[in-house]
JSON list of C-alpha atoms in Angstrom, two decimals:
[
{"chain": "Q", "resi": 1, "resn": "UNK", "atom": "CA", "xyz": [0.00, 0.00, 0.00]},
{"chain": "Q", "resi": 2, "resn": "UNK", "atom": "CA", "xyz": [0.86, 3.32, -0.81]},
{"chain": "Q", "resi": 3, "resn": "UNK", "atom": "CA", "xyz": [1.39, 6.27, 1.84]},
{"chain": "Q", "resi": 4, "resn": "UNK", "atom": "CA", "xyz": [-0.07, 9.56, 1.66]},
{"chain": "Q", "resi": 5, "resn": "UNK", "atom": "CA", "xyz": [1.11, 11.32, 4.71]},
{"chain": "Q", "resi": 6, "resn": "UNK", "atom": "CA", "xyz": [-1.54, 12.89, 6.88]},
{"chain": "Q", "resi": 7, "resn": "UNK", "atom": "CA", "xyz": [-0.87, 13.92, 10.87]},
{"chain": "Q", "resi": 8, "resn": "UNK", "atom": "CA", "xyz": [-2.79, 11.13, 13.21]},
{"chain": "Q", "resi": 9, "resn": "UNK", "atom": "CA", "xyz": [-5.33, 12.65, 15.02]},
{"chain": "Q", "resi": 10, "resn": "UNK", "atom": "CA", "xyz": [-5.73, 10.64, 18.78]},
{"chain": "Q", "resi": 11, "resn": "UNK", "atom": "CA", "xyz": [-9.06, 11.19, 19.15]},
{"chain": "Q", "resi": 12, "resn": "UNK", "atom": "CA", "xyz": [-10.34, 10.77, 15.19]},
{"chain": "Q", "resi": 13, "resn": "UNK", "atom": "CA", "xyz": [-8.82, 7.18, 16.40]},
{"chain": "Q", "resi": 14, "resn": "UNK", "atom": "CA", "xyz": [-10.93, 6.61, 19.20]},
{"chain": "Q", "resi": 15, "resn": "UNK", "atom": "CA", "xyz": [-14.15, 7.13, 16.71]},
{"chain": "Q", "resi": 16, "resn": "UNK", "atom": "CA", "xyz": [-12.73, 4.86, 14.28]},
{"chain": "Q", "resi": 17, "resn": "UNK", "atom": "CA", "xyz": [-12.11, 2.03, 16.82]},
{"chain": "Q", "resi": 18, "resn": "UNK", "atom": "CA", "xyz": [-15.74, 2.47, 18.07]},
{"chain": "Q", "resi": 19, "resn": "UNK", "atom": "CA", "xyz": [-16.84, 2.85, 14.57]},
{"chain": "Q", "resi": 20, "resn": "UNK", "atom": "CA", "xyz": [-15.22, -0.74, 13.80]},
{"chain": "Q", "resi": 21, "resn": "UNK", "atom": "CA", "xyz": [-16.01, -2.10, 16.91]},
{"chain": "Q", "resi": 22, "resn": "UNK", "atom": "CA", "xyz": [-19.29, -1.18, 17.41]},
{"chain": "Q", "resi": 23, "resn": "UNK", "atom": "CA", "xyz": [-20.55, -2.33, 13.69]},
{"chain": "Q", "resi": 24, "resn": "UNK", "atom": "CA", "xyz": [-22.94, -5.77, 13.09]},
{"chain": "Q", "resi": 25, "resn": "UNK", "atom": "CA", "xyz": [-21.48, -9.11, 13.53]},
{"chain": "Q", "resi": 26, "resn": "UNK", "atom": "CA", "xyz": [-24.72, -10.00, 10.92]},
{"chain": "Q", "resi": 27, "resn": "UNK", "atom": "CA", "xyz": [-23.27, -8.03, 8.28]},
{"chain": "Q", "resi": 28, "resn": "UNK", "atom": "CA", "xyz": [-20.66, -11.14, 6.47]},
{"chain": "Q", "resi": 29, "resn": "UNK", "atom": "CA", "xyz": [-22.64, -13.13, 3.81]},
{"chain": "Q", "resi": 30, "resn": "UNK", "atom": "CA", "xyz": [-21.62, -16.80, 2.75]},
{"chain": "Q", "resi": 31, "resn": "UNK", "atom": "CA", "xyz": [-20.74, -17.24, -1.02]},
{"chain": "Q", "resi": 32, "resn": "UNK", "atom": "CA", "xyz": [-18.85, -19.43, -3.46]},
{"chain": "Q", "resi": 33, "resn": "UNK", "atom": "CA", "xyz": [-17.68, -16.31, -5.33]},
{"chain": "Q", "resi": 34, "resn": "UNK", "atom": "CA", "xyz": [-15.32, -13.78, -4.29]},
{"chain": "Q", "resi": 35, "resn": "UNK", "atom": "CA", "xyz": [-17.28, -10.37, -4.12]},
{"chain": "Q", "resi": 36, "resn": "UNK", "atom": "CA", "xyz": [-15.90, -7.48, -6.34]},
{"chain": "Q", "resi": 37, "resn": "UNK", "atom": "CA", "xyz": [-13.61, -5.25, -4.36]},
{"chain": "Q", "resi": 38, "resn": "UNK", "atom": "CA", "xyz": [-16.80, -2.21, -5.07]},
{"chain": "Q", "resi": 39, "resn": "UNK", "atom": "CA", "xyz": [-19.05, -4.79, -2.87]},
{"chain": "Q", "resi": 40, "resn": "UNK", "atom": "CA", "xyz": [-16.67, -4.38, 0.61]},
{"chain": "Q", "resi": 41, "resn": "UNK", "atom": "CA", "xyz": [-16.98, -1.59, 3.07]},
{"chain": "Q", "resi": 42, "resn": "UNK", "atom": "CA", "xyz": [-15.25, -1.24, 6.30]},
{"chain": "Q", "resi": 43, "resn": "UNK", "atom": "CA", "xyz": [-17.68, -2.86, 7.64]},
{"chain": "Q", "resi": 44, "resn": "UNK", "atom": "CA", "xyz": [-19.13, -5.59, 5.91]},
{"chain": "Q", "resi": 45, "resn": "UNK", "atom": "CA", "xyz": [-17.60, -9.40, 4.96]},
{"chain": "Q", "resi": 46, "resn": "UNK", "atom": "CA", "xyz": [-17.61, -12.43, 2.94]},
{"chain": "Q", "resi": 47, "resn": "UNK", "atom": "CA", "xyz": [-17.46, -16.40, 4.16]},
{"chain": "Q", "resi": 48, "resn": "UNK", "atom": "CA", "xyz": [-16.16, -17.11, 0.97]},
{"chain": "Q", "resi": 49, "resn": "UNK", "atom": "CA", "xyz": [-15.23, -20.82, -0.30]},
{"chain": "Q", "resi": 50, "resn": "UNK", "atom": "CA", "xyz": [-12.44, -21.10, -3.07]},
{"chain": "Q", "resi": 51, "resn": "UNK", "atom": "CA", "xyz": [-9.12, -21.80, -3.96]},
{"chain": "Q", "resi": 52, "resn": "UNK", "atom": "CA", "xyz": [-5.59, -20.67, -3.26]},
{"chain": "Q", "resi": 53, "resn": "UNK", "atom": "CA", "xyz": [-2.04, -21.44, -4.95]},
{"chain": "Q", "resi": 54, "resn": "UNK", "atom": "CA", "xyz": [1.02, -20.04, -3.13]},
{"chain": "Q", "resi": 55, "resn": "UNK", "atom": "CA", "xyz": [4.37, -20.59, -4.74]},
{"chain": "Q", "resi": 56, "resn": "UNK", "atom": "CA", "xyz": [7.57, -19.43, -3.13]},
{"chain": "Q", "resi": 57, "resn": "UNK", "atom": "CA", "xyz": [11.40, -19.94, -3.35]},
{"chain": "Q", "resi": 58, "resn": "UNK", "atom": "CA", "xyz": [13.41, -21.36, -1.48]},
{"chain": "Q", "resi": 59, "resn": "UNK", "atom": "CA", "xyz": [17.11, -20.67, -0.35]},
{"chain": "Q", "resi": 60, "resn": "UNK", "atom": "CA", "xyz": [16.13, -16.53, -1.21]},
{"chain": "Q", "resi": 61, "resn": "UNK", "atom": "CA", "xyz": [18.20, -15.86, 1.95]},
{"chain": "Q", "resi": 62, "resn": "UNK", "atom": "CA", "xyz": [21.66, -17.72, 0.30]},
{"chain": "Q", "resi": 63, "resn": "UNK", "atom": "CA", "xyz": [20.44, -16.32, -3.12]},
{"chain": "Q", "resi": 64, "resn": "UNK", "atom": "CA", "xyz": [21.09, -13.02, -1.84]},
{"chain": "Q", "resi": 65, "resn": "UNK", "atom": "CA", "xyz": [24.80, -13.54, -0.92]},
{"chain": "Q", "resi": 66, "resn": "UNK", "atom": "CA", "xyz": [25.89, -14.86, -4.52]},
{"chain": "Q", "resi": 67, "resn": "UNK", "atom": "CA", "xyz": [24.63, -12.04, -6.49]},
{"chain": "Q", "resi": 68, "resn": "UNK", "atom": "CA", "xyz": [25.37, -8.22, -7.15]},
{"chain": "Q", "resi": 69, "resn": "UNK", "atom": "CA", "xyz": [22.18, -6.16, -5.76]},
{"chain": "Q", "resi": 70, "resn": "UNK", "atom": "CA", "xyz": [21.62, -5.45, -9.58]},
{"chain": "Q", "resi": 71, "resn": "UNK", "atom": "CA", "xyz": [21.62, -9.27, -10.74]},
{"chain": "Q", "resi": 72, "resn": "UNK", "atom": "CA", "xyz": [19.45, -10.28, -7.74]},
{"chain": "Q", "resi": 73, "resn": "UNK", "atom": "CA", "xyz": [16.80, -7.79, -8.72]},
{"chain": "Q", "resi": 74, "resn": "UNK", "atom": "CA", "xyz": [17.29, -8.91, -12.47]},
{"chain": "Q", "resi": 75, "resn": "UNK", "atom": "CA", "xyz": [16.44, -12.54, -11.09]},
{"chain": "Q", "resi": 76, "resn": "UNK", "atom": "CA", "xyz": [13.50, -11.13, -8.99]},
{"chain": "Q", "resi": 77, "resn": "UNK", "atom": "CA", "xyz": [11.65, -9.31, -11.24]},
{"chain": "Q", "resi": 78, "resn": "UNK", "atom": "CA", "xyz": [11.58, -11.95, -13.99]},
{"chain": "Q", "resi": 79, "resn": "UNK", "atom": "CA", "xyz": [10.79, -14.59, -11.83]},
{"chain": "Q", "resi": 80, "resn": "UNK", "atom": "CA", "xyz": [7.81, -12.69, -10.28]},
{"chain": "Q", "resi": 81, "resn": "UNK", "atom": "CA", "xyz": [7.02, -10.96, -13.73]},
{"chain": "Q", "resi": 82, "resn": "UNK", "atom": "CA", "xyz": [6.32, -13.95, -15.09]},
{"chain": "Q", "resi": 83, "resn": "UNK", "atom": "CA", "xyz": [4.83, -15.72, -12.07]},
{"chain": "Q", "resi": 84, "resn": "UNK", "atom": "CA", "xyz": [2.35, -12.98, -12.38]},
{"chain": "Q", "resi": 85, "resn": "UNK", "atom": "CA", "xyz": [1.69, -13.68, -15.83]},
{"chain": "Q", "resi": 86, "resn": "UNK", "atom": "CA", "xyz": [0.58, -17.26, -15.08]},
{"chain": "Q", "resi": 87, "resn": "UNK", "atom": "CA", "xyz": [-1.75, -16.87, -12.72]},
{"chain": "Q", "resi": 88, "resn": "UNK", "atom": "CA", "xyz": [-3.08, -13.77, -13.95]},
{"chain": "Q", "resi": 89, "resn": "UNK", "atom": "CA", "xyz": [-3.53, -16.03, -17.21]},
{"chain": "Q", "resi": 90, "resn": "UNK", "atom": "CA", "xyz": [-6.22, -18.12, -15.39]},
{"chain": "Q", "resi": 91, "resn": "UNK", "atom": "CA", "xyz": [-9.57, -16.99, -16.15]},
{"chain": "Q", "resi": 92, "resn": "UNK", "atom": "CA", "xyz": [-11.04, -17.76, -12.37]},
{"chain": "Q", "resi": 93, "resn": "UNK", "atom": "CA", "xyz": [-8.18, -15.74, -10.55]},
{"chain": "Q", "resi": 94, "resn": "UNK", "atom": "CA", "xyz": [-9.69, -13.18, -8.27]},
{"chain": "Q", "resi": 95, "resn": "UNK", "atom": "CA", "xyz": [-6.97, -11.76, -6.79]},
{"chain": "Q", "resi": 96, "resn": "UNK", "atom": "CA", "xyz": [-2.99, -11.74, -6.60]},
{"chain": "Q", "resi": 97, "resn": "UNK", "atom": "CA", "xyz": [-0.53, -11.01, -4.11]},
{"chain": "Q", "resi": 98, "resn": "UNK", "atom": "CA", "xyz": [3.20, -10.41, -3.58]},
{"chain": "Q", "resi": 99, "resn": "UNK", "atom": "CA", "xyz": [4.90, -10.70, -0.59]},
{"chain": "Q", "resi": 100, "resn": "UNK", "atom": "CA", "xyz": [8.90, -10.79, -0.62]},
{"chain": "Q", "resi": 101, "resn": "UNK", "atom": "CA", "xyz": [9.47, -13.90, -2.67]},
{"chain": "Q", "resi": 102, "resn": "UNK", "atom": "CA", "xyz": [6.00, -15.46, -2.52]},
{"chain": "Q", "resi": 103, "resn": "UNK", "atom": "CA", "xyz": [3.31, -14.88, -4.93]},
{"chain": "Q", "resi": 104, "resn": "UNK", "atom": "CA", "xyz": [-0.24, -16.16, -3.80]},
{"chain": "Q", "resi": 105, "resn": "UNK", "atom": "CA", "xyz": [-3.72, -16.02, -5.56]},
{"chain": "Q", "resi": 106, "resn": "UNK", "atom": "CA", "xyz": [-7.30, -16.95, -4.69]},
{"chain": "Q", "resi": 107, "resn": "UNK", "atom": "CA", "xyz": [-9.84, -18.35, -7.89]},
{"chain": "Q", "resi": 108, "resn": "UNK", "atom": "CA", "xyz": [-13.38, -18.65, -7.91]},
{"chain": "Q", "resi": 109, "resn": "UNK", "atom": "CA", "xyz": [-13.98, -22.02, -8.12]},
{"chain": "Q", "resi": 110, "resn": "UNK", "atom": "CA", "xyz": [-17.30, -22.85, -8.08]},
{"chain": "Q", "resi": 111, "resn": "UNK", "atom": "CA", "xyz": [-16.85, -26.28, -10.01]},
{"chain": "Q", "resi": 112, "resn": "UNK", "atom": "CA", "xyz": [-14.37, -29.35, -10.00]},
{"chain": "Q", "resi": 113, "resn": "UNK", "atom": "CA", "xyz": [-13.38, -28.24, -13.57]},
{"chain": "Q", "resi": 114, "resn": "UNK", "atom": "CA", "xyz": [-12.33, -24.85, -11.89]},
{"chain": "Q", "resi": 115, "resn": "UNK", "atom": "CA", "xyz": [-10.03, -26.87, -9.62]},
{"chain": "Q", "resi": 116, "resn": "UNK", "atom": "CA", "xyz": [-8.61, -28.58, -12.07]},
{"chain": "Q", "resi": 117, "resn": "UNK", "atom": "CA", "xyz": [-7.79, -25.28, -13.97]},
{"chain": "Q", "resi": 118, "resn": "UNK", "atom": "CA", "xyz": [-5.89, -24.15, -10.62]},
{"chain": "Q", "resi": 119, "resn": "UNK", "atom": "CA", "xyz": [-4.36, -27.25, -10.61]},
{"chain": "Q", "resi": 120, "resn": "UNK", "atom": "CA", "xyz": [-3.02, -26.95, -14.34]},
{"chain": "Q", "resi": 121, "resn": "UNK", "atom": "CA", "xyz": [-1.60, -23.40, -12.86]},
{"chain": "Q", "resi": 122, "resn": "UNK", "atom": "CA", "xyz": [0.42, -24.91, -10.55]},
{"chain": "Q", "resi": 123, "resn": "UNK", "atom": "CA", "xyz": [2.30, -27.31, -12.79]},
{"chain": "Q", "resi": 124, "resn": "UNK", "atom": "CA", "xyz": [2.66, -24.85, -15.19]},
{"chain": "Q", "resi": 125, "resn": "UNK", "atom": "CA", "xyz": [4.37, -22.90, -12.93]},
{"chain": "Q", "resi": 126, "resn": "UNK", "atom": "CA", "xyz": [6.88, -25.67, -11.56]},
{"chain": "Q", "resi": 127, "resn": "UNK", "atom": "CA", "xyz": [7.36, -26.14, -15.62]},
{"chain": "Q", "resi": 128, "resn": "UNK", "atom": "CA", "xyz": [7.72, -21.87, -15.56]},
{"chain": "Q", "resi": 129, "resn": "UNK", "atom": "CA", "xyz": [10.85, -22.25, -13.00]},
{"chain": "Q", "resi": 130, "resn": "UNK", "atom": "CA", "xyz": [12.29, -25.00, -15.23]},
{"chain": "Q", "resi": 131, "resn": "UNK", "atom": "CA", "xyz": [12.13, -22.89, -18.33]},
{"chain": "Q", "resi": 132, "resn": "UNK", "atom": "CA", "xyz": [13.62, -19.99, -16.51]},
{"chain": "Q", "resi": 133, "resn": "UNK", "atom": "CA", "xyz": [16.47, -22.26, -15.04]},
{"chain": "Q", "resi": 134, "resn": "UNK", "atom": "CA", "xyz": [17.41, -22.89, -18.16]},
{"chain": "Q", "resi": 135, "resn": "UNK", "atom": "CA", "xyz": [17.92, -19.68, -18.54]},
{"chain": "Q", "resi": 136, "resn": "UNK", "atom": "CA", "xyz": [19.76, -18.10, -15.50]},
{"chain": "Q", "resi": 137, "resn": "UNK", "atom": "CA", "xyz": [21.82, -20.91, -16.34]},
{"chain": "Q", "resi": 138, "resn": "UNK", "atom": "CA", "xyz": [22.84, -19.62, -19.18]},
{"chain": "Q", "resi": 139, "resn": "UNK", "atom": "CA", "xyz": [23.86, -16.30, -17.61]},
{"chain": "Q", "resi": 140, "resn": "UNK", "atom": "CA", "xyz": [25.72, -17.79, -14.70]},
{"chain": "Q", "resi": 141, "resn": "UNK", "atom": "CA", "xyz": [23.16, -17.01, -12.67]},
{"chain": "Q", "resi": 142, "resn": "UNK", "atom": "CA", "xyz": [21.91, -19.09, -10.01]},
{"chain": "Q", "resi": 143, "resn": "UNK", "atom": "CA", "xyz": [19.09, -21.59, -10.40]},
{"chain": "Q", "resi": 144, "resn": "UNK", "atom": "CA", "xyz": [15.55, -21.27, -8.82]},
{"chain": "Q", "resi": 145, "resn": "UNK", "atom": "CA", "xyz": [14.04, -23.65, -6.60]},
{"chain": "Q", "resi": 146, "resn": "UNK", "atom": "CA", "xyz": [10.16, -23.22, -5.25]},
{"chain": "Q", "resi": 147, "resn": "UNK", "atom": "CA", "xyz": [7.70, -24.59, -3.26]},
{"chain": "Q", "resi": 148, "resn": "UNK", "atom": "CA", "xyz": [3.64, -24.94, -4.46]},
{"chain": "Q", "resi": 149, "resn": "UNK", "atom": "CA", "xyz": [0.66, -24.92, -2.05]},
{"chain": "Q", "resi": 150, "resn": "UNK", "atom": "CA", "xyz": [-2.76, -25.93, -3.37]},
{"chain": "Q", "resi": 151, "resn": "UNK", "atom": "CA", "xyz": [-5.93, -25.75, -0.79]},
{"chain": "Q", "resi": 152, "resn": "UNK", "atom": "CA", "xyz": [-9.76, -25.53, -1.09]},
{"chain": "Q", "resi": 153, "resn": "UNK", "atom": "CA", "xyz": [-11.31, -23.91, 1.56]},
{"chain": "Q", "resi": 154, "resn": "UNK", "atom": "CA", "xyz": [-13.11, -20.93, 3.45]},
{"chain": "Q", "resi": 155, "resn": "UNK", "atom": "CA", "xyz": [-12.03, -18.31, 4.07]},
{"chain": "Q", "resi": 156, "resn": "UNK", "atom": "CA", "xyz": [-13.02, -14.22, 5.57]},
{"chain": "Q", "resi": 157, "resn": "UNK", "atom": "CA", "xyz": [-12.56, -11.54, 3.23]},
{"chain": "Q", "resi": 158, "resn": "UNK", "atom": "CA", "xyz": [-12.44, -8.08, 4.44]},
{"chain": "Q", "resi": 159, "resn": "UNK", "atom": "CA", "xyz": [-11.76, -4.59, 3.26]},
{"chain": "Q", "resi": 160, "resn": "UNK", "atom": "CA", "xyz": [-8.97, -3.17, 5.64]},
{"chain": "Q", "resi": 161, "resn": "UNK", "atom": "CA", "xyz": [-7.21, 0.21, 6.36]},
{"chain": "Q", "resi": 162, "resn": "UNK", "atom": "CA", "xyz": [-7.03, 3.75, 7.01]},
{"chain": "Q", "resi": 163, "resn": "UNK", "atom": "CA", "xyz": [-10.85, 4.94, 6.40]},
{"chain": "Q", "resi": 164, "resn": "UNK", "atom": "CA", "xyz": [-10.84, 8.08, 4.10]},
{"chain": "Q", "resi": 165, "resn": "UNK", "atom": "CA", "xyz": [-7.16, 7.76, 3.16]},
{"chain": "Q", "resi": 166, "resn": "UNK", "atom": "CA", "xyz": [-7.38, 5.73, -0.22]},
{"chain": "Q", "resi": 167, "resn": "UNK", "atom": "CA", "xyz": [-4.75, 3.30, 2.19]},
{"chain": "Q", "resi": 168, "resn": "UNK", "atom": "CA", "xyz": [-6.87, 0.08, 2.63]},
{"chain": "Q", "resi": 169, "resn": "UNK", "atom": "CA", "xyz": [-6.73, -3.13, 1.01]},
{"chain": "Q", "resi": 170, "resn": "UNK", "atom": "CA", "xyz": [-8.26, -6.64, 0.79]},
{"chain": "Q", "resi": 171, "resn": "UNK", "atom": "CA", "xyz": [-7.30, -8.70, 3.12]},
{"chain": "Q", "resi": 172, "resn": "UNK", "atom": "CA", "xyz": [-8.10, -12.41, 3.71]},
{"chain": "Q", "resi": 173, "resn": "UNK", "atom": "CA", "xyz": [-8.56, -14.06, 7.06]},
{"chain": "Q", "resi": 174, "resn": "UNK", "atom": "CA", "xyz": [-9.09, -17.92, 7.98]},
{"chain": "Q", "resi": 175, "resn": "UNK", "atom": "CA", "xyz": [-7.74, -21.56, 7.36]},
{"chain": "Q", "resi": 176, "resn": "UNK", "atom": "CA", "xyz": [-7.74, -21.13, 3.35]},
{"chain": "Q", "resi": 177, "resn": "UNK", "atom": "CA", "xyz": [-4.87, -18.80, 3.87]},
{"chain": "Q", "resi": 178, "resn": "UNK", "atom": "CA", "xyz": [-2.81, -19.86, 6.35]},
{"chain": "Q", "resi": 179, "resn": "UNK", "atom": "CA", "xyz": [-3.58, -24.02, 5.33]},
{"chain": "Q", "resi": 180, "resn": "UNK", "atom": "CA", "xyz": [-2.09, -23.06, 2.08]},
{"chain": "Q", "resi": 181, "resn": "UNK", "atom": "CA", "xyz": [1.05, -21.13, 3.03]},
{"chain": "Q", "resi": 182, "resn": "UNK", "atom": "CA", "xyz": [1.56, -23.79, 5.31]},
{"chain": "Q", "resi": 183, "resn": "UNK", "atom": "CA", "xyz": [1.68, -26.23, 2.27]},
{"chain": "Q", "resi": 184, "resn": "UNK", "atom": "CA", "xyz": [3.94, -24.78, 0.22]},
{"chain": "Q", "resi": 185, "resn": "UNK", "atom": "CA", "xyz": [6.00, -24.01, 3.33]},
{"chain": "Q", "resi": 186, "resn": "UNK", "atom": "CA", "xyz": [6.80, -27.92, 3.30]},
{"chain": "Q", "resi": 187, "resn": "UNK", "atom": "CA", "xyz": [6.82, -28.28, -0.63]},
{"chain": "Q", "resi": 188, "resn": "UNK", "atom": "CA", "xyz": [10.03, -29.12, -1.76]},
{"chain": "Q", "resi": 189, "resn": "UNK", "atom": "CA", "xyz": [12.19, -29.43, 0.99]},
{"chain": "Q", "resi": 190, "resn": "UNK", "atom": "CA", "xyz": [13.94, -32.37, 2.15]},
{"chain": "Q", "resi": 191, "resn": "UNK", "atom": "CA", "xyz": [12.32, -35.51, 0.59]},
{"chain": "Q", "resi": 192, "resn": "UNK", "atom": "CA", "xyz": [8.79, -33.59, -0.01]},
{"chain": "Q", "resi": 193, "resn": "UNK", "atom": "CA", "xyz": [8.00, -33.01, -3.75]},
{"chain": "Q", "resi": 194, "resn": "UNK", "atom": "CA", "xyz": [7.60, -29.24, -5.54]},
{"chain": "Q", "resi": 195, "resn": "UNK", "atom": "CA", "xyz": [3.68, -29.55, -6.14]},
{"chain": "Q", "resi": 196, "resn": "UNK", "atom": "CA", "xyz": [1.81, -30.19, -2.29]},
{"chain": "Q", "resi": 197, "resn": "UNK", "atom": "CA", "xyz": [-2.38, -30.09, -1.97]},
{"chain": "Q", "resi": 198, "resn": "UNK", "atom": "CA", "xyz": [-4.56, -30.66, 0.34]},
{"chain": "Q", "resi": 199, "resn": "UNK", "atom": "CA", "xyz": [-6.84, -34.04, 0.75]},
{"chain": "Q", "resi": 200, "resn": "UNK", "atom": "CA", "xyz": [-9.73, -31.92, 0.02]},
{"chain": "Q", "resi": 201, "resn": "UNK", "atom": "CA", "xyz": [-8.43, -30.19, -2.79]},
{"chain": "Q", "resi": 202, "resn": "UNK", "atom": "CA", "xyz": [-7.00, -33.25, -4.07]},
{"chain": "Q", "resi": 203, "resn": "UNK", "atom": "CA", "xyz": [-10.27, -35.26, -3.21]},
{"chain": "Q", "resi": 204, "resn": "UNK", "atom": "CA", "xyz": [-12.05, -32.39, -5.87]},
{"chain": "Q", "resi": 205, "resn": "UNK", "atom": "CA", "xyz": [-10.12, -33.01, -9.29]},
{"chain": "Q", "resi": 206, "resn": "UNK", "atom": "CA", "xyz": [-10.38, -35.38, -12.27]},
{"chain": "Q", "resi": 207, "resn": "UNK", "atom": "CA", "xyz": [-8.71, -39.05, -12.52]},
{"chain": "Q", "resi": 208, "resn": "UNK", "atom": "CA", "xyz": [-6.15, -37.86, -14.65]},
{"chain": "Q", "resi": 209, "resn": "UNK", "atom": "CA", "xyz": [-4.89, -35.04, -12.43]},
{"chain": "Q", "resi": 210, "resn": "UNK", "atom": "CA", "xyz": [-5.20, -37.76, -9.19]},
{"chain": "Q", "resi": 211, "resn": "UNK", "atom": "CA", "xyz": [-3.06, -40.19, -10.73]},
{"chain": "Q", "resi": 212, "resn": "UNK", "atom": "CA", "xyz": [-0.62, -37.63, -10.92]},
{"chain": "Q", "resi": 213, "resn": "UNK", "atom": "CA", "xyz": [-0.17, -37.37, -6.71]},
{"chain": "Q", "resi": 214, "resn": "UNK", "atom": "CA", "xyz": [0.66, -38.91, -4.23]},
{"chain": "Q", "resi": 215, "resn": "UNK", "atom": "CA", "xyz": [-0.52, -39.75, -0.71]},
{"chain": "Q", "resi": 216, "resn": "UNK", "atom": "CA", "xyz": [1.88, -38.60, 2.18]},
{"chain": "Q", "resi": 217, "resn": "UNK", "atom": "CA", "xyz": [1.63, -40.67, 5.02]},
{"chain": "Q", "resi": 218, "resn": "UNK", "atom": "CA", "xyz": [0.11, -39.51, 8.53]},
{"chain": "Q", "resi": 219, "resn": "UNK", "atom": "CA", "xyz": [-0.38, -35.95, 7.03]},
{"chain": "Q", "resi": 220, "resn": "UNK", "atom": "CA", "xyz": [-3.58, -34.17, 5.26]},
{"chain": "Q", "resi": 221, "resn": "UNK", "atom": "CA", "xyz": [-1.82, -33.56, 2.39]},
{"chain": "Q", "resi": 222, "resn": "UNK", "atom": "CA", "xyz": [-0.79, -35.12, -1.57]},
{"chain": "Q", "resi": 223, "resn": "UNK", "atom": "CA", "xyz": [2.59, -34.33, -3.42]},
{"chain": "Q", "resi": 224, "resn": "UNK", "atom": "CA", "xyz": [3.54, -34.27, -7.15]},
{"chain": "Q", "resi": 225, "resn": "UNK", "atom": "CA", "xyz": [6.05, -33.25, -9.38]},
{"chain": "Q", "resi": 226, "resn": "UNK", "atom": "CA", "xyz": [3.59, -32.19, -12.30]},
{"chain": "Q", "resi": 227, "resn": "UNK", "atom": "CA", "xyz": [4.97, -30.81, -15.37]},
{"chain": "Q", "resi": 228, "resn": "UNK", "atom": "CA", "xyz": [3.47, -29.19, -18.04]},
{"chain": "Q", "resi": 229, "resn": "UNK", "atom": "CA", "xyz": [4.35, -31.59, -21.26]},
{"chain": "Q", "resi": 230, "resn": "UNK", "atom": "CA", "xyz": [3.89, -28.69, -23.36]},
{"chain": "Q", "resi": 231, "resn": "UNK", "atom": "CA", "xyz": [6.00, -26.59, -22.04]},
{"chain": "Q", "resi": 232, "resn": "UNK", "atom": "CA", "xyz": [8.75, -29.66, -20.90]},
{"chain": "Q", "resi": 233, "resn": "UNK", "atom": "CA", "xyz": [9.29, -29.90, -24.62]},
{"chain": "Q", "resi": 234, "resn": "UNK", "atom": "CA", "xyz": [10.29, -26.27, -25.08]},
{"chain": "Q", "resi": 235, "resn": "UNK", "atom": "CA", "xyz": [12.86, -27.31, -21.19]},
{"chain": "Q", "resi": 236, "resn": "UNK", "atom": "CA", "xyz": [13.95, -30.77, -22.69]},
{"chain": "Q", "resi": 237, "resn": "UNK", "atom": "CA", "xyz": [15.03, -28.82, -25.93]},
{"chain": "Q", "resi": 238, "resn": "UNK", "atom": "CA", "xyz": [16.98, -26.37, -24.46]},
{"chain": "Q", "resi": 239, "resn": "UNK", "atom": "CA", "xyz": [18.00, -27.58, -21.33]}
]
């Protein structure tokens, strides 16, 4: 969010807090589509049930300490650039976020084809980091490693921030959220595979894409290292 300086006023505050605090707990419908951004006040809320994908790298603190400040942010913008470009690519995504090295996004997805769609995302991007490998390699550059988190699930969605400053955004609360994070957190670290999703996310796609994971023992979770085969070609070409 961007800052717009204005001098806090103590007591403007106060009336916000009771403002906040003071609104309906009635006022948060359930849906299976996230609301347009126009549809949230400051004091209003959606239950809302749908999917999340979180991919983020791993090693970014070592990264940092092989690289001039001018090659890291070369490496940084292209692999979130194109990140970006992915998700924003599928037609159910709702909304994206950046957070140092993770990019996250939530998709309507109303039907088990939908799922399956955010499912395609995510091994197209574990094909993405392959493609780019390829080409950091060529650079001397150091090679990209990431972890994917897939969930279905519910989560809050609010409109939060500094009422009648233009400073607010949408911010998501619950288990979808922090489920998923917590996903890719484990994704592609020690013997864990790139791709991890839930058992109820899993639970929701086709045969094809099932066939394609596997069960982890004593957790909630599936794993996969899903390519895309179209876009392998272009890696297995060139790599």
């Amino acid at each position: 969010m961007q800052a717009n300086y204005k001098a806090y006023d103590f007591e403007k505050s106060r009336e916000r807090m009771d403002e906040i605090l003071d609104s309906s707990d009635n006022n948060y419908q359930e849906s299976n589509k996230v609301p347009s951004i126009d549809d949230l006040t400051y004091t209003n809320g959606y239950h809302i049930n749908c999917s999340a994908l979180f991919i983020d790298m791993r090693g970014s603190k070592e990264l940092a300490t092989k690289h001039q400040k001018k090659v890291l942010a070369k490496i940084y913008r292209v692999y979130i650039s194109e990140i970006v470009a992915l998700l924003n690519g599928n037609p159910n995504i709702q909304q994206i976020y950046i957070e140092g090295d993770c990019v996250w996004g939530v998709f309507n997805t109303e039907t088990k084809d939908q799922i399956d769609r955010v499912f395609q995302t995510a091994f197209e991007a574990n094909s993405l980091i392959q493609t780019l490998n390829i080409k950091l390699k060529k650079k001397a550059y150091t090679q990209l490693k990431v972890g994917i988190g897939l969930h279905y699930g519910q989560a809050l969605v609010i409109k939060a921030g500094y009422k009648g400053s233009g400073i607010n955004e949408v911010t998501w609360i619950g288990e979808l959220i922090g489920k998923t994070a917590q996903y890719c957190n484990n994704a592609n670290k020690g013997y864990r595979k790139t791709i991890i999703l839930s058992d109820v996310f899993y639970s929701n796609l086709n045969d094809d894409n099932k066939s394609l994971c596997q069960k982890v023992n004593y957790t909630d979770y599936y794993e996969g290292d899903v390519i895309s085969i179209f876009m392998n070609q272009w890696v297995q070409e060139n790599g």
